[in-house]
Amino acid sequence: MKFFIDTANLDQIREAQDMGVLDGVTTNPSLMAKEGISGEQNIINHYKKICEIVDGDVSAEVISTDYEGIIKEGEMLAALHPQIVVKVPMIKDGIKAIKYFSNKGIRTNCTLVFSIGQALLAAKAGATYVSPFIGRLDDISTDGVELIAQIVEMYSYYGYATEVLAASIRHTMHIIQCMEVGADVATCPLDAIKGLLNHPLTDIGLAKFLADYKKLNG
Ligand code: E4P
């Protein structure tokens, strides 16, 4: 399973990259705003900085909601760097734009997906990634991980190449659950990734190994 980090914070992206297990980055307008990045040129520069830090795919989201606008913005974003994946919302014009981008060899991430029907449309349009938001589903008492499982099964049954990118991950257990149902990618907050490191028996075992070494070696 690939790990993306779900942030526009450069320090967090660097920390995840330094761990050696990072496969990419996802951003969205809210995450950019959280870092205080505003204005088209600043946003473009920020995407370029992210691409310089990581080796993998970097999702850059369009703001337009009409077909022509999505195409114009998406082509501009895709031309910024080969690692850029154009993030397009799950709306009618978005699906049409994903089909256009797919025909042109521009990679896409279909975002704001909350149902298996939406995931079917994204795959039929040729999206590179589909992003079901599991945390936001959990927030309304709907099982987000179950949706990931359904989409993974449906894509496998029909042989769609679209990768299932579990998004809106809130904690470490979400990553484990997405892995168990076969998500291709999990995009996670840094703390959720770091949570995978933790086990009390590791801490106890390491302390004992080091203490035993110290007894004989000083
Ligand atoms: C990433 O692609 C999504 O935009 C992000 O995971 C949404 O997360 P949130 O529901 O925590 O805002």
PDB file of C-alpha atoms and ligand atoms in Angstrom:
ATOM      1  CA  MET A   1       0.000   0.000   0.000  1.00  0.00           C
ATOM      2  CA  LYS A   2       1.265   3.443  -0.917  1.00  0.00           C
ATOM      3  CA  PHE A   3       1.446   6.222   1.703  1.00  0.00           C
ATOM      4  CA  PHE A   4       0.660   9.779   0.747  1.00  0.00           C
ATOM      5  CA  ILE A   5       0.787  12.597   3.274  1.00  0.00           C
ATOM      6  CA  ASP A   6      -2.343  14.736   3.422  1.00  0.00           C
ATOM      7  CA  THR A   7      -0.988  18.223   4.065  1.00  0.00           C
ATOM      8  CA  ALA A   8       0.468  21.334   2.458  1.00  0.00           C
ATOM      9  CA  ASN A   9       2.850  21.863   5.394  1.00  0.00           C
ATOM     10  CA  LEU A  10       6.401  21.695   4.033  1.00  0.00           C
ATOM     11  CA  ASP A  11       8.010  20.693   7.362  1.00  0.00           C
ATOM     12  CA  GLN A  12       5.624  17.763   7.741  1.00  0.00           C
ATOM     13  CA  ILE A  13       6.180  16.734   4.113  1.00  0.00           C
ATOM     14  CA  ARG A  14       9.963  16.847   4.661  1.00  0.00           C
ATOM     15  CA  GLU A  15       9.665  14.790   7.877  1.00  0.00           C
ATOM     16  CA  ALA A  16       7.568  12.126   6.130  1.00  0.00           C
ATOM     17  CA  GLN A  17       9.935  12.087   3.143  1.00  0.00           C
ATOM     18  CA  ASP A  18      12.930  11.685   5.499  1.00  0.00           C
ATOM     19  CA  MET A  19      11.307   8.555   6.982  1.00  0.00           C
ATOM     20  CA  GLY A  20      11.793   6.954   3.567  1.00  0.00           C
ATOM     21  CA  VAL A  21       8.269   5.556   3.238  1.00  0.00           C
ATOM     22  CA  LEU A  22       6.490   8.414   1.511  1.00  0.00           C
ATOM     23  CA  ASP A  23       4.970   7.823  -1.925  1.00  0.00           C
ATOM     24  CA  GLY A  24       3.260  11.161  -2.510  1.00  0.00           C
ATOM     25  CA  VAL A  25       1.270  14.146  -1.239  1.00  0.00           C
ATOM     26  CA  THR A  26      -2.354  15.223  -1.413  1.00  0.00           C
ATOM     27  CA  THR A  27      -3.443  18.802  -0.895  1.00  0.00           C
ATOM     28  CA  ASN A  28      -6.764  20.577  -1.127  1.00  0.00           C
ATOM     29  CA  PRO A  29      -7.798  24.255  -0.951  1.00  0.00           C
ATOM     30  CA  SER A  30      -8.507  23.963   2.789  1.00  0.00           C
ATOM     31  CA  LEU A  31      -5.043  22.520   3.478  1.00  0.00           C
ATOM     32  CA  MET A  32      -3.414  25.292   1.403  1.00  0.00           C
ATOM     33  CA  ALA A  33      -5.434  27.917   3.296  1.00  0.00           C
ATOM     34  CA  LYS A  34      -4.342  26.356   6.606  1.00  0.00           C
ATOM     35  CA  GLU A  35      -0.729  27.115   5.626  1.00  0.00           C
ATOM     36  CA  GLY A  36      -1.698  30.674   4.664  1.00  0.00           C
ATOM     37  CA  ILE A  37      -0.926  30.088   0.968  1.00  0.00           C
ATOM     38  CA  SER A  38      -3.050  32.410  -1.175  1.00  0.00           C
ATOM     39  CA  GLY A  39      -2.867  33.987  -4.630  1.00  0.00           C
ATOM     40  CA  GLU A  40      -2.362  31.981  -7.835  1.00  0.00           C
ATOM     41  CA  GLN A  41       1.397  32.510  -8.090  1.00  0.00           C
ATOM     42  CA  ASN A  42       2.027  31.636  -4.430  1.00  0.00           C
ATOM     43  CA  ILE A  43      -0.085  28.500  -4.782  1.00  0.00           C
ATOM     44  CA  ILE A  44       1.838  27.499  -7.928  1.00  0.00           C
ATOM     45  CA  ASN A  45       5.172  28.117  -6.193  1.00  0.00           C
ATOM     46  CA  HIS A  46       4.032  26.023  -3.237  1.00  0.00           C
ATOM     47  CA  TYR A  47       3.181  23.064  -5.483  1.00  0.00           C
ATOM     48  CA  LYS A  48       6.630  23.346  -7.066  1.00  0.00           C
ATOM     49  CA  LYS A  49       8.273  23.346  -3.616  1.00  0.00           C
ATOM     50  CA  ILE A  50       6.318  20.208  -2.641  1.00  0.00           C
ATOM     51  CA  CYS A  51       7.405  18.486  -5.867  1.00  0.00           C
ATOM     52  CA  GLU A  52      11.040  19.296  -5.068  1.00  0.00           C
ATOM     53  CA  ILE A  53      10.740  17.607  -1.647  1.00  0.00           C
ATOM     54  CA  VAL A  54       8.987  14.358  -2.627  1.00  0.00           C
ATOM     55  CA  ASP A  55       9.617  11.775  -5.339  1.00  0.00           C
ATOM     56  CA  GLY A  56       6.012  10.693  -5.860  1.00  0.00           C
ATOM     57  CA  ASP A  57       2.673  12.046  -7.011  1.00  0.00           C
ATOM     58  CA  VAL A  58       1.444  15.427  -5.772  1.00  0.00           C
ATOM     59  CA  SER A  59      -2.299  16.093  -6.036  1.00  0.00           C
ATOM     60  CA  ALA A  60      -3.132  19.710  -6.910  1.00  0.00           C
ATOM     61  CA  GLU A  61      -6.825  20.571  -6.793  1.00  0.00           C
ATOM     62  CA  VAL A  62      -8.692  22.738  -9.297  1.00  0.00           C
ATOM     63  CA  ILE A  63     -10.978  25.488  -8.027  1.00  0.00           C
ATOM     64  CA  SER A  64     -13.128  25.721 -11.168  1.00  0.00           C
ATOM     65  CA  THR A  65     -16.421  23.849 -11.302  1.00  0.00           C
ATOM     66  CA  ASP A  66     -17.255  24.330 -14.994  1.00  0.00           C
ATOM     67  CA  TYR A  67     -15.800  22.086 -17.728  1.00  0.00           C
ATOM     68  CA  GLU A  68     -13.796  24.772 -19.566  1.00  0.00           C
ATOM     69  CA  GLY A  69     -12.419  26.177 -16.318  1.00  0.00           C
ATOM     70  CA  ILE A  70     -11.408  22.731 -14.999  1.00  0.00           C
ATOM     71  CA  ILE A  71      -9.623  21.950 -18.292  1.00  0.00           C
ATOM     72  CA  LYS A  72      -7.743  25.266 -18.335  1.00  0.00           C
ATOM     73  CA  GLU A  73      -6.727  25.034 -14.692  1.00  0.00           C
ATOM     74  CA  GLY A  74      -5.893  21.327 -14.870  1.00  0.00           C
ATOM     75  CA  GLU A  75      -3.666  21.740 -17.929  1.00  0.00           C
ATOM     76  CA  MET A  76      -1.854  24.607 -16.218  1.00  0.00           C
ATOM     77  CA  LEU A  77      -1.334  22.531 -13.049  1.00  0.00           C
ATOM     78  CA  ALA A  78      -0.215  19.422 -14.951  1.00  0.00           C
ATOM     79  CA  ALA A  79       2.355  21.500 -16.870  1.00  0.00           C
ATOM     80  CA  LEU A  80       3.960  22.686 -13.616  1.00  0.00           C
ATOM     81  CA  HIS A  81       5.751  19.420 -12.895  1.00  0.00           C
ATOM     82  CA  PRO A  82       5.602  15.768 -14.063  1.00  0.00           C
ATOM     83  CA  GLN A  83       4.660  14.685 -10.518  1.00  0.00           C
ATOM     84  CA  ILE A  84       1.471  16.753 -10.463  1.00  0.00           C
ATOM     85  CA  VAL A  85      -1.824  14.847 -10.484  1.00  0.00           C
ATOM     86  CA  VAL A  86      -4.845  17.061 -11.212  1.00  0.00           C
ATOM     87  CA  LYS A  87      -7.430  16.748  -8.447  1.00  0.00           C
ATOM     88  CA  VAL A  88     -10.964  17.159  -9.811  1.00  0.00           C
ATOM     89  CA  PRO A  89     -14.225  17.186  -7.816  1.00  0.00           C
ATOM     90  CA  MET A  90     -16.888  14.512  -8.320  1.00  0.00           C
ATOM     91  CA  ILE A  91     -19.345  16.641 -10.277  1.00  0.00           C
ATOM     92  CA  LYS A  92     -20.740  16.237 -13.805  1.00  0.00           C
ATOM     93  CA  ASP A  93     -18.286  18.668 -15.407  1.00  0.00           C
ATOM     94  CA  GLY A  94     -15.529  17.104 -13.323  1.00  0.00           C
ATOM     95  CA  ILE A  95     -16.227  13.633 -14.724  1.00  0.00           C
ATOM     96  CA  LYS A  96     -16.280  15.042 -18.262  1.00  0.00           C
ATOM     97  CA  ALA A  97     -12.955  16.787 -17.577  1.00  0.00           C
ATOM     98  CA  ILE A  98     -11.422  13.594 -16.126  1.00  0.00           C
ATOM     99  CA  LYS A  99     -12.319  11.799 -19.365  1.00  0.00           C
ATOM    100  CA  TYR A 100     -10.660  14.608 -21.353  1.00  0.00           C
ATOM    101  CA  PHE A 101      -7.529  14.524 -19.160  1.00  0.00           C
ATOM    102  CA  SER A 102      -7.402  10.731 -19.378  1.00  0.00           C
ATOM    103  CA  ASN A 103      -7.458  10.875 -23.201  1.00  0.00           C
ATOM    104  CA  LYS A 104      -4.628  13.425 -23.092  1.00  0.00           C
ATOM    105  CA  GLY A 105      -2.495  11.365 -20.701  1.00  0.00           C
ATOM    106  CA  ILE A 106      -2.930  13.834 -17.829  1.00  0.00           C
ATOM    107  CA  ARG A 107      -3.259  11.992 -14.524  1.00  0.00           C
ATOM    108  CA  THR A 108      -6.206  12.770 -12.237  1.00  0.00           C
ATOM    109  CA  ASN A 109      -7.460  12.255  -8.708  1.00  0.00           C
ATOM    110  CA  CYS A 110     -11.267  12.306  -8.471  1.00  0.00           C
ATOM    111  CA  THR A 111     -12.015  13.851  -5.080  1.00  0.00           C
ATOM    112  CA  LEU A 112     -15.027  14.221  -2.770  1.00  0.00           C
ATOM    113  CA  VAL A 113     -16.234  10.684  -3.405  1.00  0.00           C
ATOM    114  CA  PHE A 114     -18.760   9.310  -0.936  1.00  0.00           C
ATOM    115  CA  SER A 115     -20.519   6.446  -2.752  1.00  0.00           C
ATOM    116  CA  ILE A 116     -19.761   3.391  -4.861  1.00  0.00           C
ATOM    117  CA  GLY A 117     -21.749   4.887  -7.756  1.00  0.00           C
ATOM    118  CA  GLN A 118     -19.489   7.937  -7.772  1.00  0.00           C
ATOM    119  CA  ALA A 119     -16.449   5.638  -7.716  1.00  0.00           C
ATOM    120  CA  LEU A 120     -17.845   3.745 -10.727  1.00  0.00           C
ATOM    121  CA  LEU A 121     -18.186   7.000 -12.685  1.00  0.00           C
ATOM    122  CA  ALA A 122     -14.630   8.062 -11.776  1.00  0.00           C
ATOM    123  CA  ALA A 123     -13.235   4.749 -13.022  1.00  0.00           C
ATOM    124  CA  LYS A 124     -15.281   4.821 -16.233  1.00  0.00           C
ATOM    125  CA  ALA A 125     -13.973   8.339 -16.926  1.00  0.00           C
ATOM    126  CA  GLY A 126     -10.413   7.040 -16.527  1.00  0.00           C
ATOM    127  CA  ALA A 127      -9.366   8.663 -13.245  1.00  0.00           C
ATOM    128  CA  THR A 128      -5.894   7.637 -12.083  1.00  0.00           C
ATOM    129  CA  TYR A 129      -7.031   7.782  -8.456  1.00  0.00           C
ATOM    130  CA  VAL A 130     -10.414   7.899  -6.741  1.00  0.00           C
ATOM    131  CA  SER A 131     -10.551   9.521  -3.299  1.00  0.00           C
ATOM    132  CA  PRO A 132     -13.338   8.260  -1.017  1.00  0.00           C
ATOM    133  CA  PHE A 133     -13.432  10.401   2.167  1.00  0.00           C
ATOM    134  CA  ILE A 134     -13.704   7.871   4.960  1.00  0.00           C
ATOM    135  CA  GLY A 135     -13.447  10.204   7.982  1.00  0.00           C
ATOM    136  CA  ARG A 136     -16.250  12.446   6.754  1.00  0.00           C
ATOM    137  CA  LEU A 137     -18.456   9.356   6.265  1.00  0.00           C
ATOM    138  CA  ASP A 138     -17.643   8.129   9.767  1.00  0.00           C
ATOM    139  CA  ASP A 139     -18.631  11.607  11.012  1.00  0.00           C
ATOM    140  CA  ILE A 140     -22.187  11.012   9.792  1.00  0.00           C
ATOM    141  CA  SER A 141     -22.450   7.483  11.216  1.00  0.00           C
ATOM    142  CA  THR A 142     -21.652   5.756   7.911  1.00  0.00           C
ATOM    143  CA  ASP A 143     -18.847   3.196   7.656  1.00  0.00           C
ATOM    144  CA  GLY A 144     -16.114   4.831   5.544  1.00  0.00           C
ATOM    145  CA  VAL A 145     -13.837   1.783   5.491  1.00  0.00           C
ATOM    146  CA  GLU A 146     -16.738  -0.350   4.260  1.00  0.00           C
ATOM    147  CA  LEU A 147     -16.996   1.965   1.226  1.00  0.00           C
ATOM    148  CA  ILE A 148     -13.277   1.435   0.526  1.00  0.00           C
ATOM    149  CA  ALA A 149     -13.847  -2.342   0.659  1.00  0.00           C
ATOM    150  CA  GLN A 150     -16.804  -2.115  -1.752  1.00  0.00           C
ATOM    151  CA  ILE A 151     -14.876   0.014  -4.261  1.00  0.00           C
ATOM    152  CA  VAL A 152     -11.793  -2.237  -4.117  1.00  0.00           C
ATOM    153  CA  GLU A 153     -13.992  -5.274  -4.811  1.00  0.00           C
ATOM    154  CA  MET A 154     -15.921  -3.551  -7.618  1.00  0.00           C
ATOM    155  CA  TYR A 155     -12.750  -2.310  -9.365  1.00  0.00           C
ATOM    156  CA  SER A 156     -11.193  -5.751  -9.086  1.00  0.00           C
ATOM    157  CA  TYR A 157     -14.356  -7.439 -10.461  1.00  0.00           C
ATOM    158  CA  TYR A 158     -14.481  -5.175 -13.526  1.00  0.00           C
ATOM    159  CA  GLY A 159     -10.718  -4.775 -13.921  1.00  0.00           C
ATOM    160  CA  TYR A 160     -10.642  -0.977 -13.610  1.00  0.00           C
ATOM    161  CA  ALA A 161      -7.131   0.452 -13.369  1.00  0.00           C
ATOM    162  CA  THR A 162      -8.165   3.391 -11.140  1.00  0.00           C
ATOM    163  CA  GLU A 163      -6.346   3.241  -7.799  1.00  0.00           C
ATOM    164  CA  VAL A 164      -8.365   3.512  -4.594  1.00  0.00           C
ATOM    165  CA  LEU A 165      -6.884   6.359  -2.552  1.00  0.00           C
ATOM    166  CA  ALA A 166      -8.406   6.324   0.929  1.00  0.00           C
ATOM    167  CA  ALA A 167      -8.729   9.973   2.005  1.00  0.00           C
ATOM    168  CA  SER A 168      -9.998  11.886   5.027  1.00  0.00           C
ATOM    169  CA  ILE A 169      -8.043   9.502   7.229  1.00  0.00           C
ATOM    170  CA  ARG A 170      -8.184  10.661  10.831  1.00  0.00           C
ATOM    171  CA  HIS A 171      -6.059   8.196  12.791  1.00  0.00           C
ATOM    172  CA  THR A 172      -3.678   5.251  12.653  1.00  0.00           C
ATOM    173  CA  MET A 173      -6.395   2.596  12.892  1.00  0.00           C
ATOM    174  CA  HIS A 174      -7.964   3.966   9.705  1.00  0.00           C
ATOM    175  CA  ILE A 175      -4.684   3.176   7.890  1.00  0.00           C
ATOM    176  CA  ILE A 176      -4.698  -0.396   9.223  1.00  0.00           C
ATOM    177  CA  GLN A 177      -8.356  -0.867   8.264  1.00  0.00           C
ATOM    178  CA  CYS A 178      -7.765   0.485   4.748  1.00  0.00           C
ATOM    179  CA  MET A 179      -4.791  -1.859   4.361  1.00  0.00           C
ATOM    180  CA  GLU A 180      -6.951  -4.802   5.470  1.00  0.00           C
ATOM    181  CA  VAL A 181      -9.539  -4.141   2.764  1.00  0.00           C
ATOM    182  CA  GLY A 182      -6.940  -3.617   0.025  1.00  0.00           C
ATOM    183  CA  ALA A 183      -6.814   0.168  -0.550  1.00  0.00           C
ATOM    184  CA  ASP A 184      -4.063   0.988  -3.046  1.00  0.00           C
ATOM    185  CA  VAL A 185      -3.133   4.229  -1.270  1.00  0.00           C
ATOM    186  CA  ALA A 186      -3.831   5.893   2.064  1.00  0.00           C
ATOM    187  CA  THR A 187      -3.363   9.641   2.330  1.00  0.00           C
ATOM    188  CA  CYS A 188      -2.768  10.416   5.965  1.00  0.00           C
ATOM    189  CA  PRO A 189      -1.918  13.114   8.472  1.00  0.00           C
ATOM    190  CA  LEU A 190       1.720  12.766   9.629  1.00  0.00           C
ATOM    191  CA  ASP A 191       0.689  11.746  13.161  1.00  0.00           C
ATOM    192  CA  ALA A 192      -1.418   8.864  11.806  1.00  0.00           C
ATOM    193  CA  ILE A 193       1.617   7.545   9.888  1.00  0.00           C
ATOM    194  CA  LYS A 194       3.883   7.942  12.926  1.00  0.00           C
ATOM    195  CA  GLY A 195       1.302   6.099  15.023  1.00  0.00           C
ATOM    196  CA  LEU A 196       2.167   2.948  13.077  1.00  0.00           C
ATOM    197  CA  LEU A 197       5.592   2.986  14.761  1.00  0.00           C
ATOM    198  CA  ASN A 198       4.225   2.529  18.247  1.00  0.00           C
ATOM    199  CA  HIS A 199       4.078  -0.651  20.297  1.00  0.00           C
ATOM    200  CA  PRO A 200       4.831  -0.869  24.038  1.00  0.00           C
ATOM    201  CA  LEU A 201       6.597  -4.229  23.585  1.00  0.00           C
ATOM    202  CA  THR A 202       8.992  -2.567  21.121  1.00  0.00           C
ATOM    203  CA  ASP A 203       9.819   0.088  23.732  1.00  0.00           C
ATOM    204  CA  ILE A 204      10.216  -2.500  26.520  1.00  0.00           C
ATOM    205  CA  GLY A 205      12.266  -4.823  24.291  1.00  0.00           C
ATOM    206  CA  LEU A 206      14.596  -2.059  23.110  1.00  0.00           C
ATOM    207  CA  ALA A 207      15.157  -0.782  26.656  1.00  0.00           C
ATOM    208  CA  LYS A 208      16.106  -4.332  27.754  1.00  0.00           C
ATOM    209  CA  PHE A 209      18.478  -4.882  24.793  1.00  0.00           C
ATOM    210  CA  LEU A 210      20.243  -1.591  25.487  1.00  0.00           C
ATOM    211  CA  ALA A 211      20.423  -2.247  29.254  1.00  0.00           C
ATOM    212  CA  ASP A 212      21.908  -5.735  28.689  1.00  0.00           C
ATOM    213  CA  TYR A 213      24.472  -4.311  26.252  1.00  0.00           C
ATOM    214  CA  LYS A 214      25.403  -1.595  28.735  1.00  0.00           C
ATOM    215  CA  LYS A 215      25.936  -4.124  31.575  1.00  0.00           C
ATOM    216  CA  LEU A 216      28.883  -5.701  29.728  1.00  0.00           C
ATOM    217  CA  ASN A 217      30.067  -2.855  27.539  1.00  0.00           C
ATOM    218  CA  GLY A 218      29.589   0.132  29.787  1.00  0.00           C
TER     219      GLY A 218
HETATM  220  C1  E4P B   1      -7.388  14.480   0.470  1.00  0.00           C
HETATM  221  O1  E4P B   1      -7.274  14.186  -0.684  1.00  0.00           O
HETATM  222  C2  E4P B   1      -8.648  15.033   1.019  1.00  0.00           C
HETATM  223  O2  E4P B   1      -8.893  16.296   0.514  1.00  0.00           O
HETATM  224  C3  E4P B   1      -8.528  15.054   2.527  1.00  0.00           C
HETATM  225  O3  E4P B   1      -8.089  13.772   2.953  1.00  0.00           O
HETATM  226  C4  E4P B   1      -9.804  15.457   3.243  1.00  0.00           C
HETATM  227  O4  E4P B   1      -9.611  15.257   4.616  1.00  0.00           O
HETATM  228  P1  E4P B   1     -10.603  15.868   5.733  1.00  0.00           P
HETATM  229  O5  E4P B   1     -11.912  15.194   5.626  1.00  0.00           O
HETATM  230  O6  E4P B   1      -9.900  15.559   7.029  1.00  0.00           O
HETATM  231  O7  E4P B   1     -10.690  17.345   5.469  1.00  0.00           O
END
